[in-house]
Amino acid sequence: MKIPRRIRGAAYKAFYRMPHAMRRRAVRLIVPKYLVGAVCIISDAEAEDPGRLLLLRQPGRPGWGLPAGLLKKAEPPHVGAARELHEESGVRLDPDDLVPAVPNAIVHTKGWVDMMFMGKVPASTTELIVDGGEVLEAAWFPYDDLPLLSVNTARVLAVYGIGPQATR
């Protein structure tokens, strides 16, 4: 149903006359909400083509996944990505060394948005440390011989031409 131009115009005028706090509350009631996460696709800087990818195995989830997590309130996405990478795998990377992937954001139909970043570290000198709670295991896998991936990870990697669901 198309709303007549006059009514839509009057509604916008009324909306913009509201105090800012009321406008903000009205928008929050109407607009869908999304959780925002940061995801890292980390490659071994020393590996020959086709390269190696850092993957994590988490409890209660079938398949391997990427280092990822939700952003904290007002946290810049690249900072959150570096934080999650370190928390989950022990890999410390300066946030400015993470490159925004293209596309940088993947919107999932179930209500979250992943901000995607790419990075490289030398696997031979980078110790992988997991806590055994949130992450059971971290390991490097050749791009052309990946283990069973979680459904979400397979979908996300396919966007970048990686993994079993990628179309080349």
Tab-separated table of C-alpha atoms in Angstrom:
chain	number	residue	atom	x	y	z
A	1	MET	CA	0.000	0.000	0.000
A	2	LYS	CA	1.396	3.359	-1.028
A	3	ILE	CA	0.980	6.163	1.484
A	4	PRO	CA	-0.262	9.391	-0.138
A	5	ARG	CA	2.405	12.062	-0.460
A	6	ARG	CA	0.439	14.573	1.716
A	7	ILE	CA	0.152	12.153	4.627
A	8	ARG	CA	3.779	11.052	4.374
A	9	GLY	CA	4.890	14.719	4.313
A	10	ALA	CA	2.785	15.554	7.367
A	11	ALA	CA	4.157	12.535	9.231
A	12	TYR	CA	7.753	13.601	8.517
A	13	LYS	CA	7.032	17.176	9.676
A	14	ALA	CA	5.540	15.872	12.913
A	15	PHE	CA	8.481	13.504	13.381
A	16	TYR	CA	11.077	16.264	12.963
A	17	ARG	CA	9.217	18.515	15.439
A	18	MET	CA	9.653	15.898	18.171
A	19	PRO	CA	12.529	16.298	20.616
A	20	HIS	CA	15.605	14.312	19.598
A	21	ALA	CA	15.188	11.739	22.374
A	22	MET	CA	11.616	10.969	21.291
A	23	ARG	CA	12.646	10.673	17.630
A	24	ARG	CA	15.394	8.265	18.626
A	25	ARG	CA	12.976	6.094	20.647
A	26	ALA	CA	10.476	6.067	17.767
A	27	VAL	CA	13.145	4.940	15.307
A	28	ARG	CA	14.320	2.190	17.664
A	29	LEU	CA	10.768	0.853	17.900
A	30	ILE	CA	10.255	0.771	14.139
A	31	VAL	CA	13.635	-0.083	12.619
A	32	PRO	CA	14.927	-3.684	12.757
A	33	LYS	CA	17.798	-4.300	15.151
A	34	TYR	CA	20.993	-6.108	14.277
A	35	LEU	CA	23.861	-7.492	16.299
A	36	VAL	CA	27.206	-6.471	14.839
A	37	GLY	CA	30.169	-8.807	14.876
A	38	ALA	CA	33.707	-8.749	13.559
A	39	VAL	CA	35.216	-11.689	11.682
A	40	CYS	CA	38.849	-12.301	10.712
A	41	ILE	CA	40.105	-14.246	7.718
A	42	ILE	CA	43.740	-14.779	8.696
A	43	SER	CA	46.250	-16.282	6.260
A	44	ASP	CA	49.724	-17.670	6.876
A	45	ALA	CA	52.097	-15.010	5.518
A	46	GLU	CA	54.773	-17.655	4.822
A	47	ALA	CA	52.685	-20.262	2.999
A	48	GLU	CA	53.108	-20.862	-0.704
A	49	ASP	CA	50.058	-20.707	-2.957
A	50	PRO	CA	47.274	-21.477	-2.440
A	51	GLY	CA	48.063	-20.541	1.183
A	52	ARG	CA	46.840	-21.568	4.613
A	53	LEU	CA	43.924	-20.324	6.679
A	54	LEU	CA	43.552	-20.045	10.465
A	55	LEU	CA	40.461	-21.879	11.717
A	56	LEU	CA	39.024	-22.555	15.166
A	57	ARG	CA	37.020	-25.433	16.590
A	58	GLN	CA	34.471	-24.418	19.212
A	59	PRO	CA	32.470	-26.595	21.611
A	60	GLY	CA	28.906	-27.468	20.699
A	61	ARG	CA	29.310	-26.459	17.056
A	62	PRO	CA	29.924	-28.856	14.208
A	63	GLY	CA	32.755	-27.864	11.919
A	64	TRP	CA	35.543	-25.313	12.060
A	65	GLY	CA	35.051	-21.550	12.063
A	66	LEU	CA	36.806	-18.222	11.803
A	67	PRO	CA	37.948	-16.021	14.693
A	68	ALA	CA	34.925	-13.817	15.353
A	69	GLY	CA	32.771	-12.204	17.988
A	70	LEU	CA	30.374	-9.411	18.803
A	71	LEU	CA	31.549	-5.838	18.983
A	72	LYS	CA	31.387	-4.009	22.285
A	73	LYS	CA	29.267	-0.866	22.413
A	74	ALA	CA	30.955	1.934	20.404
A	75	GLU	CA	33.953	-0.312	19.587
A	76	PRO	CA	35.411	0.319	16.128
A	77	PRO	CA	35.001	-2.844	14.024
A	78	HIS	CA	38.714	-3.300	13.236
A	79	VAL	CA	39.548	-2.960	16.947
A	80	GLY	CA	36.897	-5.545	17.837
A	81	ALA	CA	38.203	-7.888	15.143
A	82	ALA	CA	41.760	-7.661	16.519
A	83	ARG	CA	40.474	-8.159	20.074
A	84	GLU	CA	38.448	-11.248	19.147
A	85	LEU	CA	41.348	-12.671	17.135
A	86	HIS	CA	43.630	-12.402	20.159
A	87	GLU	CA	41.048	-13.666	22.677
A	88	GLU	CA	40.159	-16.736	20.624
A	89	SER	CA	43.477	-17.746	19.067
A	90	GLY	CA	46.264	-15.920	20.897
A	91	VAL	CA	47.221	-14.166	17.658
A	92	ARG	CA	48.030	-10.530	18.353
A	93	LEU	CA	47.644	-8.206	15.384
A	94	ASP	CA	47.508	-4.423	15.406
A	95	PRO	CA	43.976	-3.377	14.389
A	96	ASP	CA	45.460	-1.176	11.660
A	97	ASP	CA	47.067	-4.276	10.107
A	98	LEU	CA	43.627	-5.763	9.442
A	99	VAL	CA	42.376	-4.903	5.966
A	100	PRO	CA	38.629	-4.500	5.402
A	101	ALA	CA	37.485	-7.327	3.154
A	102	VAL	CA	35.442	-6.546	0.053
A	103	PRO	CA	32.572	-6.677	0.722
A	104	ASN	CA	33.290	-5.433	4.235
A	105	ALA	CA	29.872	-6.230	5.686
A	106	ILE	CA	27.779	-9.365	5.336
A	107	VAL	CA	24.159	-9.020	6.440
A	108	HIS	CA	22.693	-12.295	7.668
A	109	THR	CA	18.962	-12.918	7.421
A	110	LYS	CA	18.745	-13.967	11.068
A	111	GLY	CA	19.530	-10.514	12.473
A	112	TRP	CA	23.244	-9.913	12.575
A	113	VAL	CA	25.888	-8.172	10.490
A	114	ASP	CA	29.476	-9.395	10.203
A	115	MET	CA	32.191	-6.824	9.561
A	116	MET	CA	34.858	-8.758	7.667
A	117	PHE	CA	38.623	-8.247	7.891
A	118	MET	CA	41.636	-9.930	6.316
A	119	GLY	CA	45.098	-10.266	7.787
A	120	LYS	CA	48.346	-12.195	7.524
A	121	VAL	CA	50.738	-13.509	10.146
A	122	PRO	CA	53.731	-15.855	9.885
A	123	ALA	CA	52.456	-19.201	11.186
A	124	SER	CA	55.941	-20.489	12.068
A	125	THR	CA	56.502	-17.732	14.643
A	126	THR	CA	52.911	-17.176	15.759
A	127	GLU	CA	51.889	-19.246	18.756
A	128	LEU	CA	48.251	-20.330	18.758
A	129	ILE	CA	46.767	-20.228	22.267
A	130	VAL	CA	43.206	-21.328	23.066
A	131	ASP	CA	41.398	-21.310	26.386
A	132	GLY	CA	39.719	-24.719	26.053
A	133	GLY	CA	36.380	-23.157	26.964
A	134	GLU	CA	35.287	-20.841	24.170
A	135	VAL	CA	37.723	-22.391	21.701
A	136	LEU	CA	38.924	-26.001	21.830
A	137	GLU	CA	41.495	-25.905	19.060
A	138	ALA	CA	43.133	-23.513	16.573
A	139	ALA	CA	45.030	-24.722	13.512
A	140	TRP	CA	46.246	-23.784	10.043
A	141	PHE	CA	44.687	-25.493	7.015
A	142	PRO	CA	45.573	-25.295	3.311
A	143	TYR	CA	42.991	-23.262	1.380
A	144	ASP	CA	42.556	-26.163	-1.035
A	145	ASP	CA	42.126	-28.779	1.723
A	146	LEU	CA	39.891	-27.236	4.405
A	147	PRO	CA	38.288	-29.409	7.106
A	148	LEU	CA	34.536	-29.603	7.625
A	149	LEU	CA	33.429	-25.988	8.081
A	150	SER	CA	30.492	-24.700	10.098
A	151	VAL	CA	27.549	-23.774	7.878
A	152	ASN	CA	28.037	-20.061	8.539
A	153	THR	CA	31.787	-20.173	7.915
A	154	ALA	CA	31.309	-22.006	4.611
A	155	ARG	CA	28.774	-19.379	3.495
A	156	VAL	CA	30.951	-16.451	4.538
A	157	LEU	CA	34.125	-17.830	2.964
A	158	ALA	CA	32.250	-18.517	-0.291
A	159	VAL	CA	31.610	-14.773	-0.610
A	160	TYR	CA	35.402	-14.370	-0.911
A	161	GLY	CA	35.909	-17.308	-3.257
A	162	ILE	CA	37.228	-19.634	-0.544
A	163	GLY	CA	36.088	-23.120	0.420
A	164	PRO	CA	33.711	-25.777	-0.833
A	165	GLN	CA	30.798	-23.423	-1.598
A	166	ALA	CA	32.913	-20.945	-3.555
A	167	THR	CA	32.217	-20.540	-7.243
A	168	ARG	CA	35.277	-19.678	-9.238
